[in-house]
mmCIF file of C-alpha atoms in Angstrom:
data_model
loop_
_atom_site.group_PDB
_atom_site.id
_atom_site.type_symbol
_atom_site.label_atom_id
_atom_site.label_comp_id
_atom_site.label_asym_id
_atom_site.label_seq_id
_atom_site.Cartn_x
_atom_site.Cartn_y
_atom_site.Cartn_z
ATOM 1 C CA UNK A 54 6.740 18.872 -11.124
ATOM 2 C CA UNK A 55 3.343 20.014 -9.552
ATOM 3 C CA UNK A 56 1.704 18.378 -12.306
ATOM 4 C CA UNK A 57 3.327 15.110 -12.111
ATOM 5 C CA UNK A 58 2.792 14.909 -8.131
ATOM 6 C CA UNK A 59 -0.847 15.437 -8.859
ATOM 7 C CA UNK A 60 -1.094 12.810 -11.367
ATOM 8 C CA UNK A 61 0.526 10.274 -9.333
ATOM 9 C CA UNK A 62 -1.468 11.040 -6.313
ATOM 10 C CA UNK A 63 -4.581 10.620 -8.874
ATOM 11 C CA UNK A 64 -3.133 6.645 -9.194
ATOM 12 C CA UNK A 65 -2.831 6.587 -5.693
ATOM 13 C CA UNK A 66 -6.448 7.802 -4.748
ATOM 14 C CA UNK A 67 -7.823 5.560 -7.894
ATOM 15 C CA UNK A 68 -6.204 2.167 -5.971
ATOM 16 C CA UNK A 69 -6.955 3.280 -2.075
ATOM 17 C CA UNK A 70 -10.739 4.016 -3.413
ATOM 18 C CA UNK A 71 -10.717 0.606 -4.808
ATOM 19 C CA UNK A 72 -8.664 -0.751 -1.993
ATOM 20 C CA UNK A 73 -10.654 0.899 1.133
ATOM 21 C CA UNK A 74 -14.067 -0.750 -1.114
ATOM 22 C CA UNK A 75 -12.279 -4.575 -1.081
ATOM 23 C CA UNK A 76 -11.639 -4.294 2.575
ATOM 24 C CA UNK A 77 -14.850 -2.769 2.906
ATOM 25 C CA UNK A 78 -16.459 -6.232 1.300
ATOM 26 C CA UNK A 79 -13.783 -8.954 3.279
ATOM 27 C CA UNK A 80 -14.802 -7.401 6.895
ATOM 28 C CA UNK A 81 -17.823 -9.827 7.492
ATOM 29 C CA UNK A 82 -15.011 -12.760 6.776
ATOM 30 C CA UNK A 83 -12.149 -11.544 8.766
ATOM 31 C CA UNK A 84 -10.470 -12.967 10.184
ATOM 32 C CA UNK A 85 -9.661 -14.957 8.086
ATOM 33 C CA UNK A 86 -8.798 -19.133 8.011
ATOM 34 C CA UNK A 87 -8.351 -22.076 6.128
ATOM 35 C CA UNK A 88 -11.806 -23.267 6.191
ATOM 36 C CA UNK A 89 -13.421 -19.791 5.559
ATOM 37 C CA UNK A 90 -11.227 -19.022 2.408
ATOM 38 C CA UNK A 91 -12.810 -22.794 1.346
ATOM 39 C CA UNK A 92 -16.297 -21.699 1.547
ATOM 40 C CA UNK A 93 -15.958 -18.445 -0.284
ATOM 41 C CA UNK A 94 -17.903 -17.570 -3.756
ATOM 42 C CA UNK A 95 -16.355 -17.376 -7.136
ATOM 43 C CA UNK A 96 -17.331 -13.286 -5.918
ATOM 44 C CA UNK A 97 -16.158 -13.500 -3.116
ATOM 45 C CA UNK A 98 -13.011 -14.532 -4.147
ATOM 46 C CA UNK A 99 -12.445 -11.963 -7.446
ATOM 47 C CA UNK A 100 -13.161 -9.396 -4.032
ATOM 48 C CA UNK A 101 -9.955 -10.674 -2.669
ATOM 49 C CA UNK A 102 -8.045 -10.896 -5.716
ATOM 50 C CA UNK A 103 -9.070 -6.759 -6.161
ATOM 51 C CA UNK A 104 -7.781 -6.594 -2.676
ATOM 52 C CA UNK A 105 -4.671 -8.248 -3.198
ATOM 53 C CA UNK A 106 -3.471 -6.390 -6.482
ATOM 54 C CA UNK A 107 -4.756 -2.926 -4.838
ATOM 55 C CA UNK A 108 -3.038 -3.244 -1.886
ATOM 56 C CA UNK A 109 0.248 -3.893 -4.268
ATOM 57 C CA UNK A 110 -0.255 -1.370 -6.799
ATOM 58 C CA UNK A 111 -1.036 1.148 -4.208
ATOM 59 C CA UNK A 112 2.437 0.613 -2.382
ATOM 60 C CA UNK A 113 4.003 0.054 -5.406
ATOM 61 C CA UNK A 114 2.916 3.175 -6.842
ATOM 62 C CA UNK A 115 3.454 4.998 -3.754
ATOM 63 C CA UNK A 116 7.172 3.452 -3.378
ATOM 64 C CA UNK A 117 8.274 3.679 -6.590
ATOM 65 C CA UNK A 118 6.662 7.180 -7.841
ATOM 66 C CA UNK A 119 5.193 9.046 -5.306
ATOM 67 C CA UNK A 120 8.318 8.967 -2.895
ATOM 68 C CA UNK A 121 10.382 10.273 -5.340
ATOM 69 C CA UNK A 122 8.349 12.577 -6.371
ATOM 70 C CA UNK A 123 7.879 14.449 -3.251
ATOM 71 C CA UNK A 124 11.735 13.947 -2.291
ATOM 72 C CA UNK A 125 12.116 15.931 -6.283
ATOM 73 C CA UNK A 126 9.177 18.660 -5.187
ATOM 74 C CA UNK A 127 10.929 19.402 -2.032
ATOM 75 C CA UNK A 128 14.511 19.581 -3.401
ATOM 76 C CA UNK A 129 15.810 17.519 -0.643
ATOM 77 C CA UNK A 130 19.918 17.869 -0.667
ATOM 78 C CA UNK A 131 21.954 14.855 -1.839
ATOM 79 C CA UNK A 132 22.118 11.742 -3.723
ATOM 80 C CA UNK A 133 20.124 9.271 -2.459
ATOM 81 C CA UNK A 134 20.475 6.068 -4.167
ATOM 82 C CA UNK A 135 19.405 3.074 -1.977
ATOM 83 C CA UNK A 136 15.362 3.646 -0.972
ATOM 84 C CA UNK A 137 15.942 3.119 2.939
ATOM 85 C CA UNK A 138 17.867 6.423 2.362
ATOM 86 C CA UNK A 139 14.709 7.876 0.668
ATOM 87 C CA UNK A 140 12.181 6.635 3.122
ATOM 88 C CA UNK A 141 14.964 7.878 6.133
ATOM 89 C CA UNK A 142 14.996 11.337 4.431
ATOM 90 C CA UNK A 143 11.083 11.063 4.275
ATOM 91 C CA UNK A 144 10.787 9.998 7.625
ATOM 92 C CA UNK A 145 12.978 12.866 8.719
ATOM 93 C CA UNK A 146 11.376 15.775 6.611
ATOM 94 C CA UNK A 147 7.643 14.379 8.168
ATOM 95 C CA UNK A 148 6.419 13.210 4.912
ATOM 96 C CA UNK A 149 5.940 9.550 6.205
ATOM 97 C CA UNK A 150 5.576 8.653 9.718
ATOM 98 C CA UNK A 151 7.958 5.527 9.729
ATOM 99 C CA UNK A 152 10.674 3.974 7.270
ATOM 100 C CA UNK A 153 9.851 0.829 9.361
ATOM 101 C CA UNK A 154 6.938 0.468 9.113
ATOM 102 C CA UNK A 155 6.932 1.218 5.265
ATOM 103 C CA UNK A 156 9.267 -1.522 5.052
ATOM 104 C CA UNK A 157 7.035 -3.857 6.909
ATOM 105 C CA UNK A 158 4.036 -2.651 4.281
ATOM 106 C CA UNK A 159 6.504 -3.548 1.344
ATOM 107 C CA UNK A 160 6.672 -6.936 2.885
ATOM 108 C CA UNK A 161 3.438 -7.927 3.460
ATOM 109 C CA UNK A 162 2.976 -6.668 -0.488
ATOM 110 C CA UNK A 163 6.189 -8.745 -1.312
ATOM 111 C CA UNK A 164 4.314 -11.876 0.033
ATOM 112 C CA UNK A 165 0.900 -10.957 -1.685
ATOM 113 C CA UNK A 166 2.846 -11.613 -5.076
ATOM 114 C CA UNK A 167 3.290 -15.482 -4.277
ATOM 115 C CA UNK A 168 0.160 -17.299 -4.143
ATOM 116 C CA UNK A 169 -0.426 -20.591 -1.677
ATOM 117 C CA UNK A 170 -2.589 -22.506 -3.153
ATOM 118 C CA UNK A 171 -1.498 -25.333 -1.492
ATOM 119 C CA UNK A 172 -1.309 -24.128 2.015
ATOM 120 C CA UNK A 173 -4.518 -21.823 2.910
ATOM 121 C CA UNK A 174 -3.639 -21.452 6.326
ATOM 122 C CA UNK A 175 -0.420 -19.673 4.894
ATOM 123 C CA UNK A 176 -2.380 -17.712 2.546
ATOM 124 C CA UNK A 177 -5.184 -16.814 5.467
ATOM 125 C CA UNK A 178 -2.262 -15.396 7.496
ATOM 126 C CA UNK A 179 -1.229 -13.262 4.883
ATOM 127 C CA UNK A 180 -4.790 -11.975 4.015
ATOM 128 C CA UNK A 181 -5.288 -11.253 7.525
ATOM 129 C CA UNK A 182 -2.131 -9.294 7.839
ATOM 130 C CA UNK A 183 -2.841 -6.990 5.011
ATOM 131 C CA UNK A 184 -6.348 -6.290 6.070
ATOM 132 C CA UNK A 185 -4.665 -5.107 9.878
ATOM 133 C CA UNK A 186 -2.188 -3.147 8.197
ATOM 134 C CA UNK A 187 -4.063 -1.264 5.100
ATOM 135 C CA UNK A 188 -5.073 1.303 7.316
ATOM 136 C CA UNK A 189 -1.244 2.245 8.316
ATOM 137 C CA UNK A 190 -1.151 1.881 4.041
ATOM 138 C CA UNK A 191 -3.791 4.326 3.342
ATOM 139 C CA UNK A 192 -2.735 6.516 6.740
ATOM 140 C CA UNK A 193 0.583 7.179 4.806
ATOM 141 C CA UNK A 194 -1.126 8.091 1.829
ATOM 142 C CA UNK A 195 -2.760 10.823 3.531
ATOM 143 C CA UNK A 196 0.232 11.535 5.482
ATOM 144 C CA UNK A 197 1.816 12.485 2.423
ATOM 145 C CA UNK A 198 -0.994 14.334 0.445
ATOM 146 C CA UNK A 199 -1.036 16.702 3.720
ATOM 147 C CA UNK A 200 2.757 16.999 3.200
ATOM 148 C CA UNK A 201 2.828 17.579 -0.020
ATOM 149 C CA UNK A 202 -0.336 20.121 0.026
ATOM 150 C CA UNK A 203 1.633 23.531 0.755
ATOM 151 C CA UNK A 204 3.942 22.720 -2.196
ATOM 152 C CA UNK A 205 1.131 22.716 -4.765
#
């Protein structure tokens, strides 16, 4: 089990490297609005398309592999099928500082997987959300790999 937790958190570092770099790149444009997504470069542009897909692998990887993961490494009583139960029971054991707010992450990722290409205001309101929150993304990252750290 130790080695599996490592290797996800491996994926996880790989896309919150690449993820902190994107944001690091879209700061001079934030915030972000309909006329300043028009003027952006072809670069610019493939910068926000890294951001987008790193923000979403990162939560999906952490959602769907990490969180079970450490749930399995600390051998956490009882069946927990539905994932608010899992992020409850992570919330409660202090591996992840809110279910709510992980929900609200998973949203914000949810709406990253449609694109507005017709409505850029839309699509700048999205951006803009997911810049404000991948700091609470990448501050549960951590949160966990400090959890996690006496078990390995």
């Amino acid at each position: 089990m130790i080695t599996v937790i490592q290797e996800i958190l491996k994926i996880c570092d790989r896309h919150a490297d690449r993820l902190r770099w994107a944001v690091s790149q879209l700061q001079c444009h934030a915030p972000f609005d309909e006329q300043g997504l028009s003027r952006l470069t072809d670069t610019e542009i493939a910068v926000l398309d890294q951001f987008s897909v790193r923000f979403g692998k990162l939560q999906d990887a952490m959602g769907a592999k990490l969180f079970p993961a450490v749930l399995e490494l600390t051998k956490e009583p009882g069946e927990l099928k539905a994932f608010i139960d899992k992020l409850n029971r992570l919330e409660k054991i202090g591996a992840i500082p809110s279910a709510d707010d992980w929900l609200l992450l998973r949203e914000v990722r949810n709406t990253f997987a449609h694109d507005y290409p017709d409505d850029p205001e839309l699509k700048a309101e999205v951006i803009n959300k997911a810049l404000n929150l991948t700091a609470s993304l990448l501050d549960v990252l951590d949160a966990v790999k400090r959890f996690v750290q006496p078990y390995l």
